[in-house]
mmCIF file of C-alpha atoms in Angstrom:
data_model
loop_
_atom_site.group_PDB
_atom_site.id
_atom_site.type_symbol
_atom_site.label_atom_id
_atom_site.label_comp_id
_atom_site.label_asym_id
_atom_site.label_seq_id
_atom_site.Cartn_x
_atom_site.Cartn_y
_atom_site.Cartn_z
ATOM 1 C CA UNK A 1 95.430 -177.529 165.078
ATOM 2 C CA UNK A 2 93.988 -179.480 161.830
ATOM 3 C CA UNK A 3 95.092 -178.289 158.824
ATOM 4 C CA UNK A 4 91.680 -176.706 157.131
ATOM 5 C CA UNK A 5 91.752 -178.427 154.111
ATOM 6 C CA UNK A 6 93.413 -181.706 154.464
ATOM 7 C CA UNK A 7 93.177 -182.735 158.582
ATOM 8 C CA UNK A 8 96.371 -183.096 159.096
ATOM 9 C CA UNK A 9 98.119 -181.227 161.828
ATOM 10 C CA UNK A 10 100.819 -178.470 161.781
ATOM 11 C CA UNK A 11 103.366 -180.881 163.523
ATOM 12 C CA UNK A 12 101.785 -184.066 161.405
ATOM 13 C CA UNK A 13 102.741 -181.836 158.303
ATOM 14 C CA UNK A 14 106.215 -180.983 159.226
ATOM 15 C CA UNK A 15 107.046 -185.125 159.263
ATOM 16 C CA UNK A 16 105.157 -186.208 156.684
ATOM 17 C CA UNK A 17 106.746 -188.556 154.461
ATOM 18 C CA UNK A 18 108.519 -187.828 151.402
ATOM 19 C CA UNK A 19 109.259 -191.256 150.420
ATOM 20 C CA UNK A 20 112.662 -192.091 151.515
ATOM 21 C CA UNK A 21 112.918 -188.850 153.774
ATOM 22 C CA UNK A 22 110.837 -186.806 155.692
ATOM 23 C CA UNK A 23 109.998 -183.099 155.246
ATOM 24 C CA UNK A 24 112.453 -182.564 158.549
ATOM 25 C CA UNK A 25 115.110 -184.683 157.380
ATOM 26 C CA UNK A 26 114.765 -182.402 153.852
ATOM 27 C CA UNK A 27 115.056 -179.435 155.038
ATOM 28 C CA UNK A 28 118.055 -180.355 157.368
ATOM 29 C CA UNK A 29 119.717 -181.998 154.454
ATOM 30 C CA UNK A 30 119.887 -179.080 152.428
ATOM 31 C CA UNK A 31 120.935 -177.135 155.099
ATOM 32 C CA UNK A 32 123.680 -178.979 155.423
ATOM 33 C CA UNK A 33 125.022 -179.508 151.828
ATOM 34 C CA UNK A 34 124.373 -175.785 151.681
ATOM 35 C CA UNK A 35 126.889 -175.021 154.359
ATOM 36 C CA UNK A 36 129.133 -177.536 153.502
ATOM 37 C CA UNK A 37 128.954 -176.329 149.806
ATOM 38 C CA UNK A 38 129.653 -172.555 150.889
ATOM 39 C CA UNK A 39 132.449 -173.479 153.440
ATOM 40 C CA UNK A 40 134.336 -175.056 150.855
ATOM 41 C CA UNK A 41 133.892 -171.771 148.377
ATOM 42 C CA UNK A 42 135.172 -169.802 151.324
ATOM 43 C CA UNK A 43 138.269 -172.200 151.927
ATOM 44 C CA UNK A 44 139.086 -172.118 148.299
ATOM 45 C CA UNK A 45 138.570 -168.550 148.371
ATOM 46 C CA UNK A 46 141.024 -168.304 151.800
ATOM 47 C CA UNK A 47 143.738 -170.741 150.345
ATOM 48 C CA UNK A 48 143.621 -168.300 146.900
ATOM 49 C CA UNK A 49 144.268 -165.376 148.269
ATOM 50 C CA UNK A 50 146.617 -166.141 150.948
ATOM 51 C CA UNK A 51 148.879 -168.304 148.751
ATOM 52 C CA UNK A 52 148.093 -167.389 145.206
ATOM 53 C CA UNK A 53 147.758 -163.432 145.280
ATOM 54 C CA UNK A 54 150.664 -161.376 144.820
ATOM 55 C CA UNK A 55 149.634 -157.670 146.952
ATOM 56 C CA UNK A 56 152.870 -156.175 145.669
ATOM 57 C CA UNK A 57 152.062 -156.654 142.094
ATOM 58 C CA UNK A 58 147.977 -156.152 142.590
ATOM 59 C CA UNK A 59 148.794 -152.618 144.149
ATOM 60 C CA UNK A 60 151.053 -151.619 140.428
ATOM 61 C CA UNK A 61 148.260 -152.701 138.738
ATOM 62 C CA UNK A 62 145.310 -151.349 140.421
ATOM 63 C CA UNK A 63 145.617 -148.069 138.039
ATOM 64 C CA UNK A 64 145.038 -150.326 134.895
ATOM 65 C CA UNK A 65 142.145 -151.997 136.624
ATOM 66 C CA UNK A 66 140.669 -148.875 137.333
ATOM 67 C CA UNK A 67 140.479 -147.444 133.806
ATOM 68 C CA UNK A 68 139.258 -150.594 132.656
ATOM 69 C CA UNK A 69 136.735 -151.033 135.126
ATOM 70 C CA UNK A 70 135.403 -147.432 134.322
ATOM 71 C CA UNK A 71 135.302 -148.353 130.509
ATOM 72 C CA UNK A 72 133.282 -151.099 131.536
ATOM 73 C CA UNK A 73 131.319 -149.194 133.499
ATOM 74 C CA UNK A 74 130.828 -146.823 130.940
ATOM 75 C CA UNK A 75 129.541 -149.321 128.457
ATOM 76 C CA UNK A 76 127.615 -151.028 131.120
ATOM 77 C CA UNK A 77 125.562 -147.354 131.882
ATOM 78 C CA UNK A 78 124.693 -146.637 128.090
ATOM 79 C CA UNK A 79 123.962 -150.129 126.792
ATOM 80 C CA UNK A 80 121.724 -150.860 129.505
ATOM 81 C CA UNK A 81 119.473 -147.568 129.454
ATOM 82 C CA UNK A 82 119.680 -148.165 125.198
ATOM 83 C CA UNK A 83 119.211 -151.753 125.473
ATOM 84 C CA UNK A 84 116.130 -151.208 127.637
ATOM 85 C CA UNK A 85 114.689 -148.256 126.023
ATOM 86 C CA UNK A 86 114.827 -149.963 122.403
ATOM 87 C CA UNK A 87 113.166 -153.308 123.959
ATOM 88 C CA UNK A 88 110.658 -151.938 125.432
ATOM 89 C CA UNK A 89 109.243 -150.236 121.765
ATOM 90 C CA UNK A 90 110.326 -154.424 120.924
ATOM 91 C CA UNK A 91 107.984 -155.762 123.004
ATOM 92 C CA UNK A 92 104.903 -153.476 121.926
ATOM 93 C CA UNK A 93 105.649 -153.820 118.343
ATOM 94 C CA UNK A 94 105.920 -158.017 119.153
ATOM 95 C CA UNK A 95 102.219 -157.459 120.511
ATOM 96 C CA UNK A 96 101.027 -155.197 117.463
ATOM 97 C CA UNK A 97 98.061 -155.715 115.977
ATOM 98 C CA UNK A 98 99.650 -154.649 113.012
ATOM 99 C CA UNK A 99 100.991 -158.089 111.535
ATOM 100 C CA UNK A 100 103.810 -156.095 109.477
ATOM 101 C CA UNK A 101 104.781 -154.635 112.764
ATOM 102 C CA UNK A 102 104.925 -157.723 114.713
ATOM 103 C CA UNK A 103 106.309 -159.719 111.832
ATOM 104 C CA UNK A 104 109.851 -157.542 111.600
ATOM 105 C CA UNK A 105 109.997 -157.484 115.323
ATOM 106 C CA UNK A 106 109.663 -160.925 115.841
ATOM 107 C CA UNK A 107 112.217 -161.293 112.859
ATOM 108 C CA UNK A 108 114.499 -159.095 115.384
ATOM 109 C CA UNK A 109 113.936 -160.763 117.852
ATOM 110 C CA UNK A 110 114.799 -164.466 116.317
ATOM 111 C CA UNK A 111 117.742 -163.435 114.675
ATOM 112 C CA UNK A 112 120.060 -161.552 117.696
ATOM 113 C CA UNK A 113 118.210 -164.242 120.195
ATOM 114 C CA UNK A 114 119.823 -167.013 117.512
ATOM 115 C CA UNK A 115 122.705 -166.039 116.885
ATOM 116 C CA UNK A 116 126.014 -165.347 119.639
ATOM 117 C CA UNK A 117 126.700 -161.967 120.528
ATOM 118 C CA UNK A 118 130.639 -162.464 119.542
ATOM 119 C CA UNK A 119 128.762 -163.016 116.119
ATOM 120 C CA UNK A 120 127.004 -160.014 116.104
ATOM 121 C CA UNK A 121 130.317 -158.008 117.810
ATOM 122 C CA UNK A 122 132.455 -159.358 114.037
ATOM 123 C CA UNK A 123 129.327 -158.278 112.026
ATOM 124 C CA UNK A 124 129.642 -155.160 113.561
ATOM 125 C CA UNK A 125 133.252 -154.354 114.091
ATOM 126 C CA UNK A 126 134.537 -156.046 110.896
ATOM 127 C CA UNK A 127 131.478 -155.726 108.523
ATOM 128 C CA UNK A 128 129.971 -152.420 108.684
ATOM 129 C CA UNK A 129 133.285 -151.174 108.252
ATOM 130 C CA UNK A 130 133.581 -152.564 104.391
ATOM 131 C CA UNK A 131 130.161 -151.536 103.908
ATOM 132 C CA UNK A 132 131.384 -147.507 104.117
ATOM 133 C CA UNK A 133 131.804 -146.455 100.484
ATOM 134 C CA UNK A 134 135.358 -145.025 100.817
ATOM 135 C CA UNK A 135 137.049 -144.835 103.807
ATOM 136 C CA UNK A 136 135.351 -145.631 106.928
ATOM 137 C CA UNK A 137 134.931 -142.250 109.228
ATOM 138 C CA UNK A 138 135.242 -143.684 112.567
ATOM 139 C CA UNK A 139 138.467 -144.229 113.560
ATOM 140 C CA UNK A 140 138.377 -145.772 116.897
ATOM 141 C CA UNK A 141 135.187 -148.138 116.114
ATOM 142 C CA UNK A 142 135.836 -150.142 119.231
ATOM 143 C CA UNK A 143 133.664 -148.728 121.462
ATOM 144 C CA UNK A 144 130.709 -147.280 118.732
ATOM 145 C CA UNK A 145 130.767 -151.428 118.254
ATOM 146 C CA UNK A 146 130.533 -152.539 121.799
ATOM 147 C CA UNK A 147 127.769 -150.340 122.771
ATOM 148 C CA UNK A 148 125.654 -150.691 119.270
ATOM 149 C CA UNK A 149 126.402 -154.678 119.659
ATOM 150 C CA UNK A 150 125.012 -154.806 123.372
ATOM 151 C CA UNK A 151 121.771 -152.551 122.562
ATOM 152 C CA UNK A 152 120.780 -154.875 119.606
ATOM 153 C CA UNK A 153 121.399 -157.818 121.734
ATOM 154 C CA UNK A 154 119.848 -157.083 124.817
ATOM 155 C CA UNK A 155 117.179 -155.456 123.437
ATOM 156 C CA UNK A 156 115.988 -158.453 121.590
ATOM 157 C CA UNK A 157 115.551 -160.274 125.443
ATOM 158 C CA UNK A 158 114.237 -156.987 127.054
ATOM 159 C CA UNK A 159 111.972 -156.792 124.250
ATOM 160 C CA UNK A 160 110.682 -160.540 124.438
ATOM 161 C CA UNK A 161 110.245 -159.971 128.881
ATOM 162 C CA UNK A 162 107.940 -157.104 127.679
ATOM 163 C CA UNK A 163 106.244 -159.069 125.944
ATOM 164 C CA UNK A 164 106.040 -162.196 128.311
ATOM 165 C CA UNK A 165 104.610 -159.131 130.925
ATOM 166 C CA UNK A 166 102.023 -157.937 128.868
ATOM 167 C CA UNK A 167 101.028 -161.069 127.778
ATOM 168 C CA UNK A 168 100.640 -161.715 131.209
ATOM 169 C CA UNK A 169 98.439 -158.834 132.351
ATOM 170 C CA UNK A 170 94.472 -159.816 132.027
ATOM 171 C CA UNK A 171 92.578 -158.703 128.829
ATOM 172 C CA UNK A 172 89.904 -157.731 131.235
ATOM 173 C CA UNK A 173 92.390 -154.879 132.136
ATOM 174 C CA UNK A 174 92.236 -153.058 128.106
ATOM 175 C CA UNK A 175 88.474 -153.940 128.401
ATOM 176 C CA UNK A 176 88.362 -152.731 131.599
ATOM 177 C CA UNK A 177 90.293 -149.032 130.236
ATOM 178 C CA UNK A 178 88.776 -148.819 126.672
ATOM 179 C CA UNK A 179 84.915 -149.021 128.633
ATOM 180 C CA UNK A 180 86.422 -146.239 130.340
ATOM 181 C CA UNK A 181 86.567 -143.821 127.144
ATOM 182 C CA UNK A 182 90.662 -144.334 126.700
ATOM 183 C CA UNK A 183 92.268 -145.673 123.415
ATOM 184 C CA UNK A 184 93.746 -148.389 122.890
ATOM 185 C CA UNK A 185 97.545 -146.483 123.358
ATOM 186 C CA UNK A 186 96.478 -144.615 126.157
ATOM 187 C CA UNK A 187 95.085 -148.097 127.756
ATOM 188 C CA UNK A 188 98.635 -149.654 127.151
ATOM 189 C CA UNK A 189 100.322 -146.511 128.257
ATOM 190 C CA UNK A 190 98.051 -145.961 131.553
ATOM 191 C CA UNK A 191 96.793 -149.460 132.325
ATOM 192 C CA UNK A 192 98.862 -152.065 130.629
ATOM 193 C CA UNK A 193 102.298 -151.648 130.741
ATOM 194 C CA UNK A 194 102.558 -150.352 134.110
ATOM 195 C CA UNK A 195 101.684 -153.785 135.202
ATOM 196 C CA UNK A 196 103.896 -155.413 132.061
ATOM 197 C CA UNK A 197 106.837 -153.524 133.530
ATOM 198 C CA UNK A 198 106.189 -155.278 136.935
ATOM 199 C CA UNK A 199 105.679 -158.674 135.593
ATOM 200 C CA UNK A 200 108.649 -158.548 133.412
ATOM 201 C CA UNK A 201 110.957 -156.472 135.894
ATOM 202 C CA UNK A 202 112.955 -159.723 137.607
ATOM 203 C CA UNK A 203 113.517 -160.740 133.742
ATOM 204 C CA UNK A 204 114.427 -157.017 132.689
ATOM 205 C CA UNK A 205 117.256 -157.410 135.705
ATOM 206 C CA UNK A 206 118.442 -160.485 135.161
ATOM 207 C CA UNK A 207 119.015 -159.596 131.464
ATOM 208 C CA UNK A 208 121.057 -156.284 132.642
ATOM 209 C CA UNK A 209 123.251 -158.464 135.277
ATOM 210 C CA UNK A 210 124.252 -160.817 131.794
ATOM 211 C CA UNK A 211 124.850 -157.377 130.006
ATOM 212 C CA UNK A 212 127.739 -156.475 132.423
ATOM 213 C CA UNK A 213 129.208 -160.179 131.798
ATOM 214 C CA UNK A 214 128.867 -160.307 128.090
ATOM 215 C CA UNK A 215 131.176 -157.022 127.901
ATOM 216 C CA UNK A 216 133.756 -159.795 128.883
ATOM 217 C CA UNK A 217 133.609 -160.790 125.276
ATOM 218 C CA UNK A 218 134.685 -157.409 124.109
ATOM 219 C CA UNK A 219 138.394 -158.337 124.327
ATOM 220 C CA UNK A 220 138.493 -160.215 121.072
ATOM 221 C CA UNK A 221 137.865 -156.828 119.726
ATOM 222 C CA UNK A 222 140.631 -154.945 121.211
ATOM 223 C CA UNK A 223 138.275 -153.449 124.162
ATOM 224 C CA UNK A 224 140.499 -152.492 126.846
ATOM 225 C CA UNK A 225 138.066 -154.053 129.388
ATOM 226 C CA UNK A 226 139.168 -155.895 132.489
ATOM 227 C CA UNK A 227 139.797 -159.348 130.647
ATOM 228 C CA UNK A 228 141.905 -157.502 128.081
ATOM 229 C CA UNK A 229 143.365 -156.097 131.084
ATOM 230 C CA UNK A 230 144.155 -159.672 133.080
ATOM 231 C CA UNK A 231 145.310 -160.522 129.604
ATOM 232 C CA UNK A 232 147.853 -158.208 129.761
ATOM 233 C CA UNK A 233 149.234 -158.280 133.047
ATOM 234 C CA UNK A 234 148.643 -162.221 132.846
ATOM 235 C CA UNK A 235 150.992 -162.631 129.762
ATOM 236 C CA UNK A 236 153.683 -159.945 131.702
ATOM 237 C CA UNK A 237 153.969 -161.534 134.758
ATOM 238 C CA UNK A 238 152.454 -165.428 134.593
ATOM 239 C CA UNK A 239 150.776 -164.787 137.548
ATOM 240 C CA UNK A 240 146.846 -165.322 136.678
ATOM 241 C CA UNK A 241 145.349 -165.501 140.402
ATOM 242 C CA UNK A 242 146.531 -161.628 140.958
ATOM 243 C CA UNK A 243 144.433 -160.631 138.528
ATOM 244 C CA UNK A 244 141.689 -162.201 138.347
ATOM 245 C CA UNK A 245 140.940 -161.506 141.821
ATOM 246 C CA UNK A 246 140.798 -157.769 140.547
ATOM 247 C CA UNK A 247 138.327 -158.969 137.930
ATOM 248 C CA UNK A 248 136.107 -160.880 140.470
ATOM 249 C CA UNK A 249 135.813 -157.880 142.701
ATOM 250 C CA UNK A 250 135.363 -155.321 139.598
ATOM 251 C CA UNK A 251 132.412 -157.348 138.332
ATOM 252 C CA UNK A 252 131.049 -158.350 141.493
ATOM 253 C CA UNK A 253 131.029 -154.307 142.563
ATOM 254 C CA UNK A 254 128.945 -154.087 139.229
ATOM 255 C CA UNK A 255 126.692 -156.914 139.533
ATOM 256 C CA UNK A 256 126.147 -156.892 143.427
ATOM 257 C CA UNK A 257 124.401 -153.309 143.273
ATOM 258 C CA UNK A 258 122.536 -153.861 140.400
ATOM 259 C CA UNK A 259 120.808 -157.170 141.546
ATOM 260 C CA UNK A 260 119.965 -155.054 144.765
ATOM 261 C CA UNK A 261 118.649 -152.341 142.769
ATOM 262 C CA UNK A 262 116.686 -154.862 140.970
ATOM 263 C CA UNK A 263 115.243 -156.427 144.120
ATOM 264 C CA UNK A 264 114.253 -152.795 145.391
ATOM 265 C CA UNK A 265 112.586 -152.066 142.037
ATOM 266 C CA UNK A 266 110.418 -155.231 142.528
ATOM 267 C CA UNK A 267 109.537 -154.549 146.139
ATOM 268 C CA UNK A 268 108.441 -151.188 145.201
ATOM 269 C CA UNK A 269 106.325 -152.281 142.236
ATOM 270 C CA UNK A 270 104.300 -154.585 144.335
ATOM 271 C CA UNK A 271 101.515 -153.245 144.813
ATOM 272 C CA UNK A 272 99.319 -153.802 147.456
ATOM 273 C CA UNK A 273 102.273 -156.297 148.635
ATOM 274 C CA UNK A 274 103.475 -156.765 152.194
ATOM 275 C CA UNK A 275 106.731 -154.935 151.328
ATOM 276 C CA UNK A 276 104.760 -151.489 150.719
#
């Protein structure tokens, strides 16, 4: 059968040339570096654990894991729903029509997109502090840090994947609500951020997944997280591979889900899509 818009057959199309390879040869290639590239993870992997992990030490200091992976967790669960809350009012304010509006939220949004997050952690967790006339009220700031840190952050690139979404939705869609009698908040609340949210969602999710990583950087503030907590048992025992293994599979149980979750979300904000 011809191909409808360019005559060439089905079969004709599967070999056509490349240049130096054809589309068969392609695909086979990358099948094969592929596999070759994800057997030799999985030997690396095998060789690690059956050589390099300790199981007598990894079951004394499971315990420790486990309170750091719930602090993690913990952070994780309230930075994310902040983060993604405060971006969200970041995004419409970046699309104001109100140019003082959009002005200090694209300030916002330059500043914690330019400059590191362990940056923003010492402003935080050293520099408020000195601020406090007196002496500061919070006594454990650790945590108060990690979690206002994270929000800012995060919602600086939740806030900016808003505003790539609505940016992307039609302007024939407001027209489309405001001929309808609504105002211009109830068109963005009814008509144009539903369809933001969709367009920005993957963006949205791949910022959360680099949330649950960046809490790695909360050791250098005394976090007891689950680098602070390879730390420890690293420096006790010399023995790195036992613990990070514990890390790997504490992230990963984080990280794993939440892409999924992510991937469900999409599937059921298609609309009209072959997945509903």
């Amino acid at each position: 059968m011809a191909d409808s818009y360019s005559g060439v057959t089905a079969d004709e199309g599967d070999r056509g040339s490349g240049g130096f390879v054809d589309d068969a040869t392609l695909k086979w290639l990358g099948v094969g570096v592929s596999s070759l590239f994800a057997l030799a993870v999985l030997a690396l992997v095998a060789y690690i654990v059956a050589t390099q992990v300790d199981f007598e030490l990894m079951r004394t200091i499971v315990p420790q894991f486990v309170d750091a992976y719930l602090l993690v967790l913990q952070i994780v669960v309230i930075g994310g729903l902040l983060s993604v809350t405060a971006g969200v009012f970041v995004g419409l304010a970046r699309v104001s029509k109100t140019s003082i509006t959009s002005g200090i939220a694209t300030a916002y949004v330059q500043f914690f997109r330019g400059t590191p997050l362990l940056f923003q952690l010492f402003v935080v967790y050293f520099g408020i502090p000195t601020l406090w006339p007196g002496t500061f009220p919070v006594q454990d700031w650790g945590f108060p840090t990690a979690i206002i840190a994270l929000t800012l952050n995060h919602a600086a690139y939740v806030g900016e994947a808003v505003r790539g979404g609505i940016d992307a939705v039609p302007d024939g869609q407001m027209e489309a609500a405001r001929s309808l009698g609504m105002g211009y908040i109830q068109g963005m609340r009814e008509v144009v951020v539903p369809q933001a949210w969709r367009n920005a969602l993957a963006a949205i999710g791949n910022d959360q997944v680099i949330l649950v990583k960046d809490t790695s950087l909360l050791t250098i503030i005394a976090i007891p997280e689950l680098m602070q907590a390879f730390r420890s048992v690293n420096s006790a025992t010399f023995d790195p591979w036992t613990p990070l293994v514990l890390v790997a599979i504490a992230y990963l149980s984080i990280t794993l889900p939440l892409m999924r979750l992510v991937t469900y979300m999409e599937d059921r904000s298609d609309w009209g899509g072959d997945s509903q």
